[in-house]
Coordinates of C-alpha atoms in Angstrom, one line a residue:
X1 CA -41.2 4.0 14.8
X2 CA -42.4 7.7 14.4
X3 CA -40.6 9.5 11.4
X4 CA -40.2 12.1 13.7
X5 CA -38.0 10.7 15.7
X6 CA -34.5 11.4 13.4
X7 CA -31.8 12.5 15.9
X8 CA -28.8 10.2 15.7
X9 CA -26.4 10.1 18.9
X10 CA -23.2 7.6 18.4
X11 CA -23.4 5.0 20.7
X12 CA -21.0 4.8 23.7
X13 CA -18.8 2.1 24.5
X14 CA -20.8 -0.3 21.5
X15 CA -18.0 -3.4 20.1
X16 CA -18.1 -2.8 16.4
X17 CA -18.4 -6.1 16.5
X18 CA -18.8 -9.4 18.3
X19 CA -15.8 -11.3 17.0
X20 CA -14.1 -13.9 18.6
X21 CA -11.0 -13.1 20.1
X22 CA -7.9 -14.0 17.9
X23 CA -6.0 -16.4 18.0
X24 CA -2.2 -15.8 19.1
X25 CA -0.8 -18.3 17.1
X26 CA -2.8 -17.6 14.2
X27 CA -1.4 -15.3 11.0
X28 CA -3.3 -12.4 12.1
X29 CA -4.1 -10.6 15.2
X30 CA -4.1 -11.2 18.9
X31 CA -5.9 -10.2 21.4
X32 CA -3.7 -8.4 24.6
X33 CA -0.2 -7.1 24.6
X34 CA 1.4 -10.1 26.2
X35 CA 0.7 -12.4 23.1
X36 CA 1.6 -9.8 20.9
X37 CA 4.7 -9.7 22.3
X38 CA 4.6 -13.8 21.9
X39 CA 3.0 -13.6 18.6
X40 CA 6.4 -11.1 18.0
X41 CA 8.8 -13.2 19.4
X42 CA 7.3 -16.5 17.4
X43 CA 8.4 -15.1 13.9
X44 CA 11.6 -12.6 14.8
X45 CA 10.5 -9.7 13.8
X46 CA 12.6 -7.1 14.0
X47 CA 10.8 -4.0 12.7
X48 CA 6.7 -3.4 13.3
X49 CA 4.5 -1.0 11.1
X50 CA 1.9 1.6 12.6
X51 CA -0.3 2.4 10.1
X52 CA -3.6 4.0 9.8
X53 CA -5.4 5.6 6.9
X54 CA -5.6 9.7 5.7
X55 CA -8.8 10.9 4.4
X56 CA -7.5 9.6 1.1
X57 CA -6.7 6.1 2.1
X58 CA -2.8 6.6 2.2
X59 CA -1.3 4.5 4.6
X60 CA 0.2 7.1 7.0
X61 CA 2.3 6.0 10.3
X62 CA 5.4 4.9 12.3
X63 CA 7.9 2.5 11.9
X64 CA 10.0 1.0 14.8
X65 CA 11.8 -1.6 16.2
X66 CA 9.9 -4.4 17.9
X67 CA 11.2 -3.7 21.6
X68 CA 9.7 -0.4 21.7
X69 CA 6.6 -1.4 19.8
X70 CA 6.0 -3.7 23.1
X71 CA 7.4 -1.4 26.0
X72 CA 4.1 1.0 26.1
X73 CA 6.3 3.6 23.5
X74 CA 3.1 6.4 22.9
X75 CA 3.0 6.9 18.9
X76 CA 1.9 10.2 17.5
X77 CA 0.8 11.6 14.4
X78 CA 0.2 15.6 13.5
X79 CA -3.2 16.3 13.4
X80 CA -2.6 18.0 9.8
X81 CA -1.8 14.7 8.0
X82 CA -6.2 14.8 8.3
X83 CA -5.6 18.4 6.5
X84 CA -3.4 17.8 3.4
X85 CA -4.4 17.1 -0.3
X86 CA -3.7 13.7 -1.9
X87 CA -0.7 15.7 -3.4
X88 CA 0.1 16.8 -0.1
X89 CA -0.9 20.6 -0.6
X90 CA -2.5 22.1 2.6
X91 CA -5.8 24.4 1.2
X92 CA -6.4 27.7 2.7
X93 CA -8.8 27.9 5.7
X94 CA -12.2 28.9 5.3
X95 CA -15.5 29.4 7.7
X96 CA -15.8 25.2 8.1
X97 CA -12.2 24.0 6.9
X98 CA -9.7 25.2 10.0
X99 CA -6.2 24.0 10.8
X100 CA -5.6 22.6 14.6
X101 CA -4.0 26.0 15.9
X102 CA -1.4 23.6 17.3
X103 CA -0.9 21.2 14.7
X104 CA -1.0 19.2 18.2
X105 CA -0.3 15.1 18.2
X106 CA -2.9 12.5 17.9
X107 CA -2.3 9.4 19.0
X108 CA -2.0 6.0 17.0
X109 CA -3.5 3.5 19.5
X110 CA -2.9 0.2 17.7
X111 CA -5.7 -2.3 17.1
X112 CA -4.2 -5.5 17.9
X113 CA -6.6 -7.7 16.6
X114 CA -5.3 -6.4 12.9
X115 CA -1.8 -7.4 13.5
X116 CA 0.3 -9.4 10.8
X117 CA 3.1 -9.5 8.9
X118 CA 4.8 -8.0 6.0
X119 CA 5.2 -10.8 3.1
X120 CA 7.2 -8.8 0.9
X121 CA 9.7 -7.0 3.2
X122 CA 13.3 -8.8 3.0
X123 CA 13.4 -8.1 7.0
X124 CA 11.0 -10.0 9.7
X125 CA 8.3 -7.3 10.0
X126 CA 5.3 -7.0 10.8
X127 CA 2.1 -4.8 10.8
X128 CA -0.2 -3.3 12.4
X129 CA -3.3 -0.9 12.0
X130 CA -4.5 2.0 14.6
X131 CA -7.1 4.4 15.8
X132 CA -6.7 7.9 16.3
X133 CA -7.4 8.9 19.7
X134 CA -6.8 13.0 21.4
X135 CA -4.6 13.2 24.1
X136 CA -7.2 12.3 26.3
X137 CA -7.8 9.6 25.1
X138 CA -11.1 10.5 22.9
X139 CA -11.4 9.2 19.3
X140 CA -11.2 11.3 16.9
X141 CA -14.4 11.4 14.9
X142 CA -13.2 12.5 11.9
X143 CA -11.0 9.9 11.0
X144 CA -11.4 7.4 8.8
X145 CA -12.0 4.2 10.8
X146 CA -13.4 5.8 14.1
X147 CA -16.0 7.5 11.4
X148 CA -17.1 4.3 10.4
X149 CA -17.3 2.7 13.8
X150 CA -19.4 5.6 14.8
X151 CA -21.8 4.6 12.4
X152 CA -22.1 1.0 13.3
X153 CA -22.8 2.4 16.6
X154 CA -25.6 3.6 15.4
X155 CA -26.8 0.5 14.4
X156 CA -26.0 -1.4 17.5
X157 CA -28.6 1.0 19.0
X158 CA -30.8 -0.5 17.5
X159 CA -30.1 -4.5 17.9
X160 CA -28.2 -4.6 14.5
X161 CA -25.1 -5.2 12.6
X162 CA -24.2 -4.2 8.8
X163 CA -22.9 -7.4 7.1
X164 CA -21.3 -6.2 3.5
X165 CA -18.6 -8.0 1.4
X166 CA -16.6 -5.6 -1.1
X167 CA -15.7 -6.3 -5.0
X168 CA -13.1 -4.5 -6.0
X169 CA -11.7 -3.6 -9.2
X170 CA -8.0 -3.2 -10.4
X171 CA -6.0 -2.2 -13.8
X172 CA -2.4 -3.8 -14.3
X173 CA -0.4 -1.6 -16.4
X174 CA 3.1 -0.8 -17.9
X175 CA 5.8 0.9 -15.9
X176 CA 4.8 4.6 -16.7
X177 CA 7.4 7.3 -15.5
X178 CA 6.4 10.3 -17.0
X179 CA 2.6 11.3 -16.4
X180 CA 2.2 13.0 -19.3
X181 CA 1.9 9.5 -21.6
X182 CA -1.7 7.3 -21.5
X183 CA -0.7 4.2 -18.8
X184 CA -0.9 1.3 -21.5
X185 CA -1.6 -2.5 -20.6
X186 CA 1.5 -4.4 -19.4
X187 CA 2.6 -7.7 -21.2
X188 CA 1.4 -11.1 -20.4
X189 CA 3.5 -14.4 -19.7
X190 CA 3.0 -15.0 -23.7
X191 CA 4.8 -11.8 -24.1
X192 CA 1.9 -9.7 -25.6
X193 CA -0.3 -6.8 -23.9
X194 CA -3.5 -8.1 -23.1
X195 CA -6.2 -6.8 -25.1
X196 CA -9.9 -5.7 -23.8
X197 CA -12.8 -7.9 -24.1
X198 CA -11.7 -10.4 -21.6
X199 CA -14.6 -10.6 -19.1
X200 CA -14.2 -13.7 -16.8
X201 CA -11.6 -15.1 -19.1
X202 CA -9.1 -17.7 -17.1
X203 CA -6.5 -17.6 -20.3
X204 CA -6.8 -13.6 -19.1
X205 CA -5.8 -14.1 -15.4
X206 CA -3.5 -16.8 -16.8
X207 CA -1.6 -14.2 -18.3
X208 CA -0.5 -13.1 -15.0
X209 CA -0.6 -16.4 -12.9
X210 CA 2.8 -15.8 -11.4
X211 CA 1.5 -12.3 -10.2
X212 CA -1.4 -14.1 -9.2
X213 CA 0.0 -16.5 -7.0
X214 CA 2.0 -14.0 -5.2
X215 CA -1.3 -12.0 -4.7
X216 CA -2.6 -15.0 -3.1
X217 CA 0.7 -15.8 -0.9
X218 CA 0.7 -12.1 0.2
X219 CA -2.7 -12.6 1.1
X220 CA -2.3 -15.4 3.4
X221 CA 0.7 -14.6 5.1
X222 CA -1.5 -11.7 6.8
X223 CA -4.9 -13.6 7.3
X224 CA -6.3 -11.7 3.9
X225 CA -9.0 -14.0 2.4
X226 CA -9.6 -13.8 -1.3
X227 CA -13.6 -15.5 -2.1
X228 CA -12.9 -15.1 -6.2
X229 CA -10.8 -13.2 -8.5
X230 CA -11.9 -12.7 -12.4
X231 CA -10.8 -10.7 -15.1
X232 CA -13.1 -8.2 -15.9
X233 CA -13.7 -6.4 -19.4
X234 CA -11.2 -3.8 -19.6
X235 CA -7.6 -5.0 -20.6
X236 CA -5.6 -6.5 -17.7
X237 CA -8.4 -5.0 -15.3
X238 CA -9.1 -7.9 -12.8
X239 CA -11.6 -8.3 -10.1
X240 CA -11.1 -9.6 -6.6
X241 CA -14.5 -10.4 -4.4
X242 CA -13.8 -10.8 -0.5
X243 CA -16.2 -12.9 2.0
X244 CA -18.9 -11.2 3.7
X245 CA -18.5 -9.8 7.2
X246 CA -17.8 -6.8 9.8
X247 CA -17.6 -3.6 8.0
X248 CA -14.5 -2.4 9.8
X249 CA -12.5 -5.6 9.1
X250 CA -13.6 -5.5 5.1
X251 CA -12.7 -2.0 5.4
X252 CA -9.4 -3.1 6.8
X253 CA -8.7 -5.6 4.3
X254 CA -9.6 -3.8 1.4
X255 CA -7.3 -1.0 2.8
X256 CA -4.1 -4.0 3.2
X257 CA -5.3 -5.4 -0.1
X258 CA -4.4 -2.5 -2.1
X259 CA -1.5 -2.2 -0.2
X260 CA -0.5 -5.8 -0.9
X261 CA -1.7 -5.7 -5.0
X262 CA 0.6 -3.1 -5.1
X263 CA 3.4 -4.7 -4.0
X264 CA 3.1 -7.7 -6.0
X265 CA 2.8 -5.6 -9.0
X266 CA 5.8 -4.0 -8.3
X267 CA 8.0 -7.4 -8.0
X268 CA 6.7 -8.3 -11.4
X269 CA 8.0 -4.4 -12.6
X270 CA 4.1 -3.7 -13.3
X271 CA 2.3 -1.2 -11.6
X272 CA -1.5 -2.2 -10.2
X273 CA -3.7 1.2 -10.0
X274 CA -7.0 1.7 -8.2
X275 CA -7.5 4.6 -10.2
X276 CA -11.3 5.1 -11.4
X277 CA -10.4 5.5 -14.9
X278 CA -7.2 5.0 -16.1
X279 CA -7.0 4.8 -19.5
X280 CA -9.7 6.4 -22.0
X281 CA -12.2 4.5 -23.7
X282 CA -12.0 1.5 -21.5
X283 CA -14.3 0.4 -18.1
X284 CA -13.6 2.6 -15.1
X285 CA -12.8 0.9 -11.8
X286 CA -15.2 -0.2 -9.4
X287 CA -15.6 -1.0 -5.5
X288 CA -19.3 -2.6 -5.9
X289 CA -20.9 -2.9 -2.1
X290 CA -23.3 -6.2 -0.9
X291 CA -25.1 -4.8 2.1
X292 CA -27.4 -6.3 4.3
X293 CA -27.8 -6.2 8.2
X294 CA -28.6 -9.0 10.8
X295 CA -30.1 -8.4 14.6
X296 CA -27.4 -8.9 16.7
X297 CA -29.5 -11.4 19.1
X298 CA -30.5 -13.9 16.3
X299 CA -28.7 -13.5 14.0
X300 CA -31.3 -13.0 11.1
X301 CA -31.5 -10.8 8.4
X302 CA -33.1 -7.9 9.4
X303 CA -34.7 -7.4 5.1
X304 CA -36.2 -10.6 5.5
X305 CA -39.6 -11.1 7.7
X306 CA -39.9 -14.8 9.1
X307 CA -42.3 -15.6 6.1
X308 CA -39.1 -15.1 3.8
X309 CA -40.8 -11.9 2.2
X310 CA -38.9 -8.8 1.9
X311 CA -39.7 -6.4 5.5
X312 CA -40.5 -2.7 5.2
X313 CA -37.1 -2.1 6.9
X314 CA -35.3 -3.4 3.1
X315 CA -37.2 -1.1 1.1
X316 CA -37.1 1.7 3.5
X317 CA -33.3 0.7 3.2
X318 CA -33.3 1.4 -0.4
X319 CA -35.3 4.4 -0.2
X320 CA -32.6 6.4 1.9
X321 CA -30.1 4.8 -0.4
X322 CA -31.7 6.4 -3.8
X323 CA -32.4 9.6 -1.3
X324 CA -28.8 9.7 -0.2
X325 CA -26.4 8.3 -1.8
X326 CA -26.2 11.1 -4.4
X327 CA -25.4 13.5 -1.6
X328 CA -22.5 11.7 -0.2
X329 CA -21.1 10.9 -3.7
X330 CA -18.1 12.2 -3.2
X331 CA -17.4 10.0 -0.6
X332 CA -18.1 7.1 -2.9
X333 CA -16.4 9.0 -5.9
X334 CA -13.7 11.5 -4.0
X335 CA -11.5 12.1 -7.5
X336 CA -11.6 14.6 -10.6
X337 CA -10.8 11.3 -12.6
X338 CA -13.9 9.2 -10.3
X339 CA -16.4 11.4 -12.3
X340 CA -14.7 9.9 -15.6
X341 CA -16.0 6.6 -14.5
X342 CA -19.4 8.2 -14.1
X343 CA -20.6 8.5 -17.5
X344 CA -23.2 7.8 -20.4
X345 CA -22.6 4.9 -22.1
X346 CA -20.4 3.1 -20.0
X347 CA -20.7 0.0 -17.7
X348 CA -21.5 1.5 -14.4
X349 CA -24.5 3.4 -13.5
X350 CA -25.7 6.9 -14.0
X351 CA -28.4 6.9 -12.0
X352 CA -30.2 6.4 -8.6
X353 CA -32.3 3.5 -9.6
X354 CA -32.5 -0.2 -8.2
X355 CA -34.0 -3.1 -9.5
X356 CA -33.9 -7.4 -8.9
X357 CA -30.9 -8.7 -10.1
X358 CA -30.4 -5.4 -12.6
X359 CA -26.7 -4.0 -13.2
X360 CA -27.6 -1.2 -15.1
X361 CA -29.3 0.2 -11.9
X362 CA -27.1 2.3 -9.1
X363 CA -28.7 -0.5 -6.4
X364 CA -29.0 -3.9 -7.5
X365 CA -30.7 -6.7 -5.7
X366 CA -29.1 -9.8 -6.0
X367 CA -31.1 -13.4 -6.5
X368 CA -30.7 -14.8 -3.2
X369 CA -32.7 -16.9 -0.3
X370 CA -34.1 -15.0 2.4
X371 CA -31.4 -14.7 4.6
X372 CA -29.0 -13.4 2.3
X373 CA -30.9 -11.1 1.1
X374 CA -28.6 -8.0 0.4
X375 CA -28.6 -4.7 -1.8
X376 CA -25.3 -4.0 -3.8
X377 CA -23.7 -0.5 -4.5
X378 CA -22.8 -0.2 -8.1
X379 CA -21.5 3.2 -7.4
X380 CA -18.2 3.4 -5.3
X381 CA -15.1 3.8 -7.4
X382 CA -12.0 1.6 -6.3
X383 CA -9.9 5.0 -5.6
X384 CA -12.4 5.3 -2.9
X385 CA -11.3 5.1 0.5
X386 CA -13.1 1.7 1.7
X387 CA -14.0 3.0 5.2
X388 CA -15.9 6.4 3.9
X389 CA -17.4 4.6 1.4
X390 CA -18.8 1.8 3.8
X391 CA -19.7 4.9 6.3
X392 CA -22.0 6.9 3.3
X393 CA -23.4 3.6 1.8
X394 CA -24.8 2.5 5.3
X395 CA -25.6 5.6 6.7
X396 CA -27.4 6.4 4.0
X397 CA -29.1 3.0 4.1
X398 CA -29.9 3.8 8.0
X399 CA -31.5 7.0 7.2
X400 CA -33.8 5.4 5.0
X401 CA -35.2 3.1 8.0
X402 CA -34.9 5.6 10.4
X403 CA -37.5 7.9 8.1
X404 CA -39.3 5.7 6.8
X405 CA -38.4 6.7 3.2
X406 CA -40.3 4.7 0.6
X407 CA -38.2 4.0 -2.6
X408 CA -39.5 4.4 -6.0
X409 CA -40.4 1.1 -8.2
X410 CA -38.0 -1.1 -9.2
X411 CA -36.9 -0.6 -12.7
X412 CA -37.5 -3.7 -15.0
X413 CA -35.5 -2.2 -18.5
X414 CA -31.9 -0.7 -18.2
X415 CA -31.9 2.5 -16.0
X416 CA -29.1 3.7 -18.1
X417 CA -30.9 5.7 -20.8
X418 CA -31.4 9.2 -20.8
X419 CA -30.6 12.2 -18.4
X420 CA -27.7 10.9 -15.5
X421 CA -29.6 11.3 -11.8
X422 CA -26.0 12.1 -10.1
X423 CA -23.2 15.0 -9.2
X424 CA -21.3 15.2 -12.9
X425 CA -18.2 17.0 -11.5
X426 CA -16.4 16.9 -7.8
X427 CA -17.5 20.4 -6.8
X428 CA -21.3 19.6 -7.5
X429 CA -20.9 16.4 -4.8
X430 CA -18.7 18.9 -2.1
X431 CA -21.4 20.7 -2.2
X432 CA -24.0 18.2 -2.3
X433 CA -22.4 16.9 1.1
X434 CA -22.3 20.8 2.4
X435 CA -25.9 20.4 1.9
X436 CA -27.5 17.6 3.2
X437 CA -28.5 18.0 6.9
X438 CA -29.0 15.0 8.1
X439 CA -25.3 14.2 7.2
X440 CA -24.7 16.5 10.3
X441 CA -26.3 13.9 12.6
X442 CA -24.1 11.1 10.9
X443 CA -21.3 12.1 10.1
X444 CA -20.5 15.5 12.5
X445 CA -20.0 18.8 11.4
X446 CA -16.1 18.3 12.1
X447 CA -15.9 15.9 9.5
X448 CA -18.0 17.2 6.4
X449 CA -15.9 20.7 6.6
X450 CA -12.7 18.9 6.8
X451 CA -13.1 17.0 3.8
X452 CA -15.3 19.6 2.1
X453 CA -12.2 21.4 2.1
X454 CA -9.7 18.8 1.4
X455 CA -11.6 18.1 -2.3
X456 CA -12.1 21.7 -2.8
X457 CA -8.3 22.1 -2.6
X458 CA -7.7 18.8 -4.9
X459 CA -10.0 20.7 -7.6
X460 CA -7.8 23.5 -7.3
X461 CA -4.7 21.4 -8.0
X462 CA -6.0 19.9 -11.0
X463 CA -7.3 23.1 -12.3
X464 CA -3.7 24.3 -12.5
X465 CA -2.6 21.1 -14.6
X466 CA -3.1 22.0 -18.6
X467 CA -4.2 18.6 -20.5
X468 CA -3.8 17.4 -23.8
X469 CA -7.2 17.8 -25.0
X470 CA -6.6 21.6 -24.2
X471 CA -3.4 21.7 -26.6
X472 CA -5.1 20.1 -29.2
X473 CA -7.7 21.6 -29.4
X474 CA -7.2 25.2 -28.6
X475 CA -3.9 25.7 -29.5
X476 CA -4.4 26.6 -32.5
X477 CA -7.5 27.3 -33.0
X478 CA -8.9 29.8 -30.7

């Protein structure tokens, strides 16, 4: 393929995937209207969730009674709910952020295939997550999901399908009321907060088995499957891995996980946060990416050749990774706080290196045969939303064999020493993102100016917010 060649058109009418069709007396999804309305009927529910993800990740939608769910009832949203801060704040227009002169409707259209119920609701409901669609009927590109469906279309252009599988990170902490006092660890079953130190310790998640178990309950009630779950290094921060597959069902499920590791924190009196970095001086948060992509016909790995050697199309891979990643950091890293998780001397990396099987590296091949042969993204934070992450890790990755980018050697030694290779603040990765113009061909113009703005406005917010380090430290003294 001629490096030339770089123009990226969205594929029309492409599946995002090839997935069976559900089944109706399964615990999630169907597959047409009528066994919905069976699938309803089965279990009694009385009250049915629309729900589709902001720029931020926030579950935003409708609730209603069951009958109207299933009599063709159109659902509709504001258009500015794609507009608002994660406080809610609306910024001020500029040249590429604009308001819908309207604020007209946009239309939930729900995916039926993600239906399931609600475990910890005292009433039968259920659930449900949508697409955003105009009133004609268009998607809306530059929402969340129908983002990242655009760029699998641009893979199934080509014969191929993404395969990731998520990791994602989590603190448990103490009821905390008042924001201005640190979150602290919560107590354990032996009546003690948990102290740091407790990497892949099962006395650790045994702390919180009852918590745990409802995790898991909550999980399979609505078809969620949990591979592992660990506790990881920081105190009461725990880990939960989830099977390979589809990027827009992992995207999906990590957006109901969080959901559901809420809610089982909450009937514990706990609170779980996805936050980046939640308390100082311990790890930050992680959503860690495996990434790999099979050709639809055959089903093999696309990084492997049929020798079992690595094929130009993995490194090239790679190489648009370490080219673009940084760029679309703040997609990966959308938060003040995410860029607290994003420094020296701590166990993530700083950098835009990979290497075999090396952690300290941004991109980290795993050991594995040939035909799971993958690259994992160390950067993503957990308060990342998990469908623009997925979108910047693979378009980036997509870029990389569409050019024909060549990545640098793989570093043997930790990568974690000496200057950091990324955006240090939020403002340096908007712009980043402003900047890049093949992000244009990815991602649309619509979409880079809305949430361009979106973060600027955040920044703006927390500029306004006085900290303790600032009363401590200039208070008196300046």
């Amino acid at each position: 393929m001629s490096p030339k060649k770089t123009t990226l058109k969205p594929a029309r009418n492409v599946p995002a995937s090839t997935k069976i069709p559900p089944d109706p007396g399964s615990s999630r999804g169907v597959a047409s209207w009528k066994e919905a309305a069976q699938w309803l009927r089965a279990r009694g529910i009385e009250d049915i969730e629309c729900i589709t993800p902001d720029l931020a990740g926030v579950p935003r939608g409708k609730m209603m009674p069951t009958s109207k769910f299933t009599s063709n009832t159109s659902l509709a949203l504001p258009s500015a709910i794609y507009r608002h801060t994660i406080s809610g704040e609306y910024p001020e227009e500029t040249e590429s952020f604009r308001y819908e002169p309207r604020d007209s409707d946009l239309k939930l259209m729900p995916d039926l295939s993600t239906l399931s119920v609600v475990p910890w609701e005292t009433d039968p409901t259920a659930q449900v997550i949508c697409d955003i669609v105009n009133s004609e009927g268009e998607e809306v590109p530059y929402t969340p999901r129908n983002l990242l469906k655009r760029i699998m279309g641009l893979y199934a252009e080509r014969g191929w399908k993404p395969v990731v599988a998520p990791e994602i990170e989590f603190y448990l902490v103490a009821n905390n009321d008042d924001p201005d006092y640190p979150l602290r660890p919560p107590k354990g079953r032996s009546g003690r907060s948990i102290l740091g130190g407790q990497g892949y310790s099962i006395a650790g998640i045994n702390e919180f088995d009852e918590l745990i178990d409802d995790i898991y309950h909550f999980s399979e009630k609505q078809g969620l499957e949990i591979d592992t779950l660990i506790h990881e290094e920081g105190p009461a921060q725990l880990e939960i891995n989830l099977r390979h597959g589809d990027p827009i069902e992992l995207a999906d499920q990590v957006f109901m996980f969080k959901r559901t590791i809420r809610e089982a924190a909450l009937k514990h009196d706990i609170y779980a946060t996805f936050m980046a970095k939640p308390m100082q001086g311990q790890p930050g948060s992680a959503m860690h990416i495996h990434q790999s992509v099979v050709n639809i016909g055959s089903g093999k790995n696309v990084f492997s050749n049929s020798d079992g050697s690595a094929s130009k199309e993995f490194f090239h891979f790679i190489g648009g990774m370490q080219k673009y990643v940084p760029s679309a950091l703040v997609m990966l890293a959308p938060y003040v706080n995410s860029y607290r998780r994003l420094a020296p001397d701590m166990s993530c990396p700083v950098n835009n290196a990979w290497g075999y099987d090396n952690r300290t590296t941004a991109f980290r091949v795993p050991v594995s045969d040939p035909q799971a042969r993958r690259v994992e993204n160390r950067l993503p934070s957990s308060d990342a939303n998990p469908y623009l992450a997925l979108a910047a890790s693979l378009a980036s990755g997509l870029l990389g064999i569409i050019k024909e980018i060549e990545p640098t050697a793989p570093t043997e030694d930790a990568a974690n020493e000496g200057s950091i290779d990324l955006p240090r603040g939020l403002l340096e990765a908007v712009a980043l993102l402003e900047d890049e113009p093949a992000f244009e061909e990815v991602f649309g113009k619509e979409f880079i100016g809305l949430y361009a703005g979106v973060k600027r406005g955040e920044f703006e917010t927390f500029m306004q917010v006085i900290s303790p380090w600032e009363r401590e430290f200039l208070l008196l003294n300046v």
